[in-house]
XYZ file of C-alpha atoms in Angstrom:
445
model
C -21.931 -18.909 49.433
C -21.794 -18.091 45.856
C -24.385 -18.589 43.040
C -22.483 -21.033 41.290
C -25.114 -23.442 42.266
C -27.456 -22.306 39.652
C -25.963 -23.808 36.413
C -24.741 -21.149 33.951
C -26.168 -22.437 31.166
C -29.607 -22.816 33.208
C -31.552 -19.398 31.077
C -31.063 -22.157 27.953
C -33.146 -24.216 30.004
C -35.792 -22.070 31.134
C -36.099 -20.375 28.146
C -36.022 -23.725 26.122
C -38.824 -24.971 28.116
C -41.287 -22.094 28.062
C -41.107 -20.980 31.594
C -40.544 -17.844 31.451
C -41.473 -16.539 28.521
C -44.560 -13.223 27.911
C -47.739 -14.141 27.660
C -47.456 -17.721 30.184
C -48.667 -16.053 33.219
C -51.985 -14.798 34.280
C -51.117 -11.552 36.428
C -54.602 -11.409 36.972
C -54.890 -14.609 39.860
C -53.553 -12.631 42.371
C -54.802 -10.012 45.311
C -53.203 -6.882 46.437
C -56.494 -6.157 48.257
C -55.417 -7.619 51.410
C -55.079 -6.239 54.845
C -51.153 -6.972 56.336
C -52.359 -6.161 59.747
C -54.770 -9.701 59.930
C -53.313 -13.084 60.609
C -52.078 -14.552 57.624
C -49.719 -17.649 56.462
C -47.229 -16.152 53.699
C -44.887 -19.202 51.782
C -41.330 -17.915 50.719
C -39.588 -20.115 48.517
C -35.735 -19.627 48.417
C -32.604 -21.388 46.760
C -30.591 -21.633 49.801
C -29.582 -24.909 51.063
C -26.503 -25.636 53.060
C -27.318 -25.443 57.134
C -25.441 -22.161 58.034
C -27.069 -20.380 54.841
C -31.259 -22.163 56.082
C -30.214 -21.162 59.515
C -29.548 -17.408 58.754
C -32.618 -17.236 56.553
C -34.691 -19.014 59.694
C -32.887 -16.134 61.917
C -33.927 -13.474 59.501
C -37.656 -14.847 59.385
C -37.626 -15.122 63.437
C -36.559 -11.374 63.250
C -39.322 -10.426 61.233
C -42.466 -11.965 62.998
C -41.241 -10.480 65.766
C -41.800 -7.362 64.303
C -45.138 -8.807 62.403
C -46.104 -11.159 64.858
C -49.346 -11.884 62.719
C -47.414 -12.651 60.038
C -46.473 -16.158 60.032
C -43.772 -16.980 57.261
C -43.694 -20.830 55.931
C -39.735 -21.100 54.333
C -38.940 -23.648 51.352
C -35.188 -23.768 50.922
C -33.224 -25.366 48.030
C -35.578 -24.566 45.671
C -34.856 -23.637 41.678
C -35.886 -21.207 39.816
C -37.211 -23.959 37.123
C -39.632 -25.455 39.932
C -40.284 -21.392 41.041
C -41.693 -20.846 37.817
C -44.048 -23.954 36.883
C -45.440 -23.133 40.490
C -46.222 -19.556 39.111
C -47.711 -20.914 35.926
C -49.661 -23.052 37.787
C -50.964 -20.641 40.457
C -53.216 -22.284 42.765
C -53.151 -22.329 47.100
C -49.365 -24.380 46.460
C -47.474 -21.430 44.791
C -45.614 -19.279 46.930
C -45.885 -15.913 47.860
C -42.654 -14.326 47.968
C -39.931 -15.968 45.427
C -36.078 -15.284 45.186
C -33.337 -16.040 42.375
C -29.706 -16.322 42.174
C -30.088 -15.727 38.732
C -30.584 -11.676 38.143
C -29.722 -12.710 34.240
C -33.597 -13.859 34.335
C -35.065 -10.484 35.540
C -36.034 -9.078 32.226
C -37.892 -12.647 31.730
C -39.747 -12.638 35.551
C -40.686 -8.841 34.982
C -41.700 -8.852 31.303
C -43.943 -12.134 31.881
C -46.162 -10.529 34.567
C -45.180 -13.516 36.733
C -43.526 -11.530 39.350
C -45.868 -8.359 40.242
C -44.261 -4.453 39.646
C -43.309 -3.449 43.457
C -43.340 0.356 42.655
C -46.843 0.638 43.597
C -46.170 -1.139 46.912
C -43.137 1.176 47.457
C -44.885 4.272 46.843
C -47.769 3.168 49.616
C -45.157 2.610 52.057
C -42.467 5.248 51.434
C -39.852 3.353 50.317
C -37.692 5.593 47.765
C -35.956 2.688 46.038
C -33.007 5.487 44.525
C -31.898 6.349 47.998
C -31.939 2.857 49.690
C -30.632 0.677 46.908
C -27.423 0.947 44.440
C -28.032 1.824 41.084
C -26.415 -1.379 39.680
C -28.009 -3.395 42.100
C -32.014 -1.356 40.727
C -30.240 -2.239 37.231
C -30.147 -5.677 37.405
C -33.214 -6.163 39.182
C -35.611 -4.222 37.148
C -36.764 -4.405 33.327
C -37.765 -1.561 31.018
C -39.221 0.393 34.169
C -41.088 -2.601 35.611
C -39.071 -3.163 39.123
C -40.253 -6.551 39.791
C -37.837 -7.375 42.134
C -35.337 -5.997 44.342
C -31.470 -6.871 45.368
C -31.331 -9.547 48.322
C -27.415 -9.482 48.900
C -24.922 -9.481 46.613
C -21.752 -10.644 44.887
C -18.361 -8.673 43.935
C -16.097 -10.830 41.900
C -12.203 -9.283 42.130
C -8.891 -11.189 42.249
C -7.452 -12.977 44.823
C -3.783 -13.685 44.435
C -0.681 -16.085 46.423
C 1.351 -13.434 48.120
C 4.271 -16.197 48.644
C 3.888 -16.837 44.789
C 4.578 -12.548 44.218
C 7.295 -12.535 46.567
C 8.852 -15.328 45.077
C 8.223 -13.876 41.294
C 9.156 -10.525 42.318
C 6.370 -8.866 41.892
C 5.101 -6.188 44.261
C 1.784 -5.735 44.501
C -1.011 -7.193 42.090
C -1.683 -5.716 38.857
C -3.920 -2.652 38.210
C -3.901 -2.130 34.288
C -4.257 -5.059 31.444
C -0.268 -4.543 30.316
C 0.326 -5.350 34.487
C -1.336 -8.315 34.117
C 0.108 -10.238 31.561
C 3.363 -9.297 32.111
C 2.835 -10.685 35.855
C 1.157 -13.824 34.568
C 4.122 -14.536 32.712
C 6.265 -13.729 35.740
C 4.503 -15.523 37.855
C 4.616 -18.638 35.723
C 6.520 -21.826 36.732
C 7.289 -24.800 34.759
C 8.931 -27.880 36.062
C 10.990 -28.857 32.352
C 7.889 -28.419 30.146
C 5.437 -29.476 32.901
C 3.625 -26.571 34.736
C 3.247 -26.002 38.402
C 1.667 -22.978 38.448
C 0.388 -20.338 36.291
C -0.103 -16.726 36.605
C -3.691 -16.647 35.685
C -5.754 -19.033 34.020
C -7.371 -17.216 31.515
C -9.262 -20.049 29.875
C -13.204 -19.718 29.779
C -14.213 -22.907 31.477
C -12.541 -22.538 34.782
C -14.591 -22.186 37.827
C -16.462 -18.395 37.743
C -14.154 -17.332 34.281
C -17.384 -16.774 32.607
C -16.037 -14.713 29.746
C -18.908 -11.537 30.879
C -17.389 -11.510 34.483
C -13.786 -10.336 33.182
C -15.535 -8.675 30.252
C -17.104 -6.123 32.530
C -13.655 -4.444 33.205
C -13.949 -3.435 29.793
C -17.916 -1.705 30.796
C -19.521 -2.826 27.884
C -22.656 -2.067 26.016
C -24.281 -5.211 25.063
C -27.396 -3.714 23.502
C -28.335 -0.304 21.494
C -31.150 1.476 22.559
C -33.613 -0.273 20.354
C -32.368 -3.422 22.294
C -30.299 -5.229 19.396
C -26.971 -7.000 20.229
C -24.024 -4.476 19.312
C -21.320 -6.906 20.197
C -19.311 -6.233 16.877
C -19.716 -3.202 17.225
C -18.296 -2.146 20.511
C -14.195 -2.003 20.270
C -14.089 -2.721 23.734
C -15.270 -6.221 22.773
C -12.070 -6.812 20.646
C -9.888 -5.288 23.502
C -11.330 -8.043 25.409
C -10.592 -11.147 23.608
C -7.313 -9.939 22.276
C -6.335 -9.188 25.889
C -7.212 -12.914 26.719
C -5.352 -14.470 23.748
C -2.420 -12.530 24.738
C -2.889 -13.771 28.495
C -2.636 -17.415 26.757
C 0.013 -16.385 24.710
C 2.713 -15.161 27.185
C 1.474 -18.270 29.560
C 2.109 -21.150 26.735
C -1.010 -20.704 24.890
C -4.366 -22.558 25.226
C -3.874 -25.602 23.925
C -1.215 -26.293 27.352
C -3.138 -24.009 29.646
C -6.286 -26.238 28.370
C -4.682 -29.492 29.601
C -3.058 -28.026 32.690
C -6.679 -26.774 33.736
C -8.209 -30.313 33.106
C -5.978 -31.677 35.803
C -7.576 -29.398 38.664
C -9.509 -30.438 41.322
C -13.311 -29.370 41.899
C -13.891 -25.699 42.633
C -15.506 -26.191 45.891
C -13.304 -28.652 46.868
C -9.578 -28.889 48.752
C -7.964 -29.695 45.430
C -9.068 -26.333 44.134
C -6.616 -25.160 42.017
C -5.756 -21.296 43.792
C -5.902 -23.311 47.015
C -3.882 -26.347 46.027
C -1.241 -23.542 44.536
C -1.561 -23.887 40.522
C -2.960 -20.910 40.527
C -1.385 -17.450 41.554
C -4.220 -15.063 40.809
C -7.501 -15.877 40.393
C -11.227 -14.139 39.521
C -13.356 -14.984 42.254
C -16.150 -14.159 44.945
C -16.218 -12.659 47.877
C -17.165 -15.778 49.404
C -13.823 -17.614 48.658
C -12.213 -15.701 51.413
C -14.322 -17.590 53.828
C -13.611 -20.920 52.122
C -9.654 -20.128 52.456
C -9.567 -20.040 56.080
C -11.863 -22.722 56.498
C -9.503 -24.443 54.443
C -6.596 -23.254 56.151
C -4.606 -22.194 52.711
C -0.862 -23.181 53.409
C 0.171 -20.020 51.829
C -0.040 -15.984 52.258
C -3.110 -14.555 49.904
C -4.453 -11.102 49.294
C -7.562 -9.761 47.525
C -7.293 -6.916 45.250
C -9.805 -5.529 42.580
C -9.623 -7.142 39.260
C -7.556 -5.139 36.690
C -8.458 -2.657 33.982
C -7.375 -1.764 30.481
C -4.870 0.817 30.091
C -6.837 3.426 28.932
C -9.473 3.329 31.636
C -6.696 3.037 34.610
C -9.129 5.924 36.434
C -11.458 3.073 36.842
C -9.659 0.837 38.740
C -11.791 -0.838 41.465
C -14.064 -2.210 39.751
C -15.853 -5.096 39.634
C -18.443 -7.882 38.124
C -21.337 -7.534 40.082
C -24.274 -9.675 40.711
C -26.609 -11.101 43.485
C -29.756 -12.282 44.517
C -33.329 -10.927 44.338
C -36.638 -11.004 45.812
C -39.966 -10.297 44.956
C -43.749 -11.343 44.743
C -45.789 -13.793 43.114
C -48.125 -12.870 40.460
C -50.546 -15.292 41.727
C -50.554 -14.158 45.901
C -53.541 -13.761 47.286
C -51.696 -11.549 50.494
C -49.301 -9.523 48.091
C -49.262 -6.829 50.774
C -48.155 -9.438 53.666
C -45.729 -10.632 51.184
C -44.723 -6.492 50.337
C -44.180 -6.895 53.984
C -41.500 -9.308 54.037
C -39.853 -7.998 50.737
C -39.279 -4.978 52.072
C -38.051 -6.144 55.929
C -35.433 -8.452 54.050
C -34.175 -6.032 51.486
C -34.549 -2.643 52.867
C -34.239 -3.122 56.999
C -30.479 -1.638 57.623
C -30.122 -3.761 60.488
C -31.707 -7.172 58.698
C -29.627 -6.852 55.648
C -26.088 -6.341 57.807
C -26.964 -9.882 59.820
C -27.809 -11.211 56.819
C -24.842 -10.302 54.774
C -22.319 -11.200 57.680
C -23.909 -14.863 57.940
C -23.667 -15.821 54.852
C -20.590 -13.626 53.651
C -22.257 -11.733 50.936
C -21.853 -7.872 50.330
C -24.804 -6.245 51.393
C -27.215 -4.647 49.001
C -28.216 -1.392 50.336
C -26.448 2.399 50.809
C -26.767 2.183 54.377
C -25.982 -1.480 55.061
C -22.217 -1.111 52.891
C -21.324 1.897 55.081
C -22.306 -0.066 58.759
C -19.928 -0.166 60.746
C -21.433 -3.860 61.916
C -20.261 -5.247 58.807
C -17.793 -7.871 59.075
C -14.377 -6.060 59.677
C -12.287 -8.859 57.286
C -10.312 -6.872 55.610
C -10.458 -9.022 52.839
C -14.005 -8.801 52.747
C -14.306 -4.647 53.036
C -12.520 -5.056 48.981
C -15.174 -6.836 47.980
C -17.243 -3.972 49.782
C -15.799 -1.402 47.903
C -15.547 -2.907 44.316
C -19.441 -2.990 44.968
C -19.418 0.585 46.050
C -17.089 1.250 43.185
C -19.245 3.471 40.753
C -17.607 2.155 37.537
C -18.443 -1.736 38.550
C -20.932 -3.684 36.207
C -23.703 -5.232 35.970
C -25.293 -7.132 33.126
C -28.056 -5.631 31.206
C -31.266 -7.107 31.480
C -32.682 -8.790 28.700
C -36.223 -10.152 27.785
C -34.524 -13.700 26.999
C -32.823 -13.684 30.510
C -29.402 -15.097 30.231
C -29.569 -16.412 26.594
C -27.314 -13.885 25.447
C -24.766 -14.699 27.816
C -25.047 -18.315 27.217
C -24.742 -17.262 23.608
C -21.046 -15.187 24.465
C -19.812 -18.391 26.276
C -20.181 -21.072 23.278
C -18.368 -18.262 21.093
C -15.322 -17.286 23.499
C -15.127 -21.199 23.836
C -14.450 -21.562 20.483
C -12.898 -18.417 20.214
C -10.561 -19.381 22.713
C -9.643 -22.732 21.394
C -8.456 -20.952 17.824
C -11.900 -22.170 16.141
C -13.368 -18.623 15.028
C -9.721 -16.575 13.436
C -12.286 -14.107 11.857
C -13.349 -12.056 15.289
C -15.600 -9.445 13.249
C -17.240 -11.936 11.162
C -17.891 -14.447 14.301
C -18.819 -11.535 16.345
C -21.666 -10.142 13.826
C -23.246 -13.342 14.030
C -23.130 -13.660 17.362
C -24.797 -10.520 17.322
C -27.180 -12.277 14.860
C -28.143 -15.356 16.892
C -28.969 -12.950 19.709
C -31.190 -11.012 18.225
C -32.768 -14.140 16.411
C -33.276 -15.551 20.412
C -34.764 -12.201 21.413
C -37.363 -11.812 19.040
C -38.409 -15.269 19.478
C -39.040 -14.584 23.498
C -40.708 -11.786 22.735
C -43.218 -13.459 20.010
């Protein structure tokens, strides 16, 4: 299941309310002093919530004190990363030991606070060499400025899934592979009952479902920060590629202000009224998990999945992907860090764990071995997503010591962007860079 669950404006929230910011936790509470080999009562607190998702994490657990059996493992499901994090403030017996997030965008904040511990120390006493287990975009986004306070628990490939019946209808072959491709099938693609729509090509507009404007910006591979950490947003030409690329996606498909009312008339993403299921859509950015959710569905029509496209001057790079995912790691204020190392590591790094795992739940699995098993799910549909997160030119977002803030901070511009609002890009763009720097300062004072 995806991590649409965690609101994307939720860093605002967070940050707004002083969770997660330097200087709030006392790294000093907890123990690393304990002996994993003694009985012991470890709490994991977790964000999953729907049955099939609580029973695969109760399988995993099962699997583990099996192999710990002194180990016992208390599981809290459904649980936020708001209510993580005023537990970790709090410390005391009721915090939890081990804590995961959906939300990787808060990394930089969990590892720069203290309030999740650095697990290099407990990798080096145990031999686990994170660079040869563990992507390097999946490290990336689960690490800050050195400190790898967490580590990738399953992850997420977002690429394009598109109506076959819809191509074969438009005449078009296969799905597009450069930027040019894509707008010129969107327009194809296209249908209009008089001046009343009944399906687009692609809805390119910012609020839809996962169109978060970062997850088609990464086919651009952007660099969101210089190397003294300050937004470079006007900067970067691949940033005006971007949005001209999406006005011209609006343009050849009506332009926003129709595509804007035609969206408003779609059902609820995770319902049967979604609109790439209902067939108002013909391509569509997406998870891996929507494959599952199509079948369960039983979609009346043909669909493929094919890695999102790329702009014409980086056509080598097709494949790639927006990549994200969940992580794990240990709270600052455990008293049995080294039981909790334990189970960090068993649910991350075991081969075998992380495959059962990721076939549950149909994620992408988050280590080298586990995305080359041949126990993985044989969907074919599922193996793209497998390889966009293989795909060495995918992206991740760059960790920041205001978590998400600066993505929540790209959103409110393309939205006005978008809607015609901002006609100067450079001048909107330099203080976007402005307002992003003013937000990282103030998390850092």
């Amino acid at each position: 299941m995806p991590r649409w669950r965690i609101p994307l404006r939720a860093p605002m929230v967070l940050a707004a309310a002083g969770l997660l910011l330097a200087g709030c936790a006392n790294p000093s509470t907890g123990s690393a002093a304990d002996d994993p080999t003694k009985p012991v009562t470890i709490t994991f607190w977790h964000g999953w919530s729907a049955e099939g998702e609580v029973k695969a994490i109760d399988d995993s657990i099962a699997r583990f004190e099996k192999l710990h059996p002194n180990i016992h493992v208390k599981s809290v499901g459904n649980v936020p990363d708001s209510t993580v994090n005023q537990a970790l403030r709090a410390g005391g017996d009721e915090a939890p030991d081990v804590v995961s997030s959906f939300t990787t965008n808060n990394v930089g904040q969990y590892c720069d606070s203290g309030m999740w511990v650095d697990l290099d120390p407990f990798m080096k006493k145990t031999g686990l060499e994170k660079e040869k287990v563990f992507p390097q975009s999946l490290l990336d986004y689960s690490s800050y400025n050195g400190n790898q306070c967490a580590l990738p628990l399953l992850a997420d490939a977002f690429g394009m899934y598109y109506n076959k019946d819809a191509f074969k209808e438009a005449g078009v072959s296969r799905p597009p592979r450069t930027m040019s491709e894509f707008i010129a099938d969107s327009e194809k693609l296209t249908k209009r009952d008089g001046k009343a729509y009944k399906r687009v090509g692609f809805m390119p507009n910012f609020r839809l479902y996962q169109n978060s404007p970062d997850r088609l910006f990464a086919q651009w591979a952007p660099t969101y920060f210089d190397k003294d950490g300050k937004s470079r947003l006007a900067k970067d030409p691949a940033t005006y590629q971007f949005f001209d690329t999406a006005k011209k996606l609006m343009d050849a498909q009506g332009g926003y202000d129709a595509l804007e009312r035609f969206r408003t008339s779609f059902g609820d993403e995770m319902s049967n009224q979604n609109a790439f299921l209902s067939g108002k859509l013909a391509m569509h950015l997406d998870g891996e998990w929507r494959g599952l959710m199509l079948n369960d569905s039983k979609a009346e029509f043909d669909w493929g999945v094919a890695p999102m496209p790329v702009p014409d001057d980086q056509a080598e790079t097709y494949g790639r992907g927006y990549l994200t995912g969940t992580v794990a790691g240990i709270a600052h204020s455990s008293k049995h860090q080294n039981a909790a190392w334990e189970l960090v590591k068993f649910l991350t790094s075991d081969t075998d764990q992380v495959v059962q795992f990721a076939n549950a739940i149909h994620n992408v699995p988050s280590t080298e071995a586990a995305l080359k098993s041949p126990k993985l799910d044989a969907d074919p549909t599922f193996r793209t997503f497998l390889d966009i997160a293989k795909n060495k030119y995918s992206q991740v977002m760059p960790s920041s010591t205001n978590g998400g803030m600066y993505i929540v901070q790209l959103q409110d511009f393309s939205y006005t962007r978008e809607a015609g609002k901002a006609p100067d890009l450079k001048k909107g763009l330099k203080r976007l860079d402005k307002l992003i720097d003013a937000d990282t300062l103030q998390s850092r004072n």
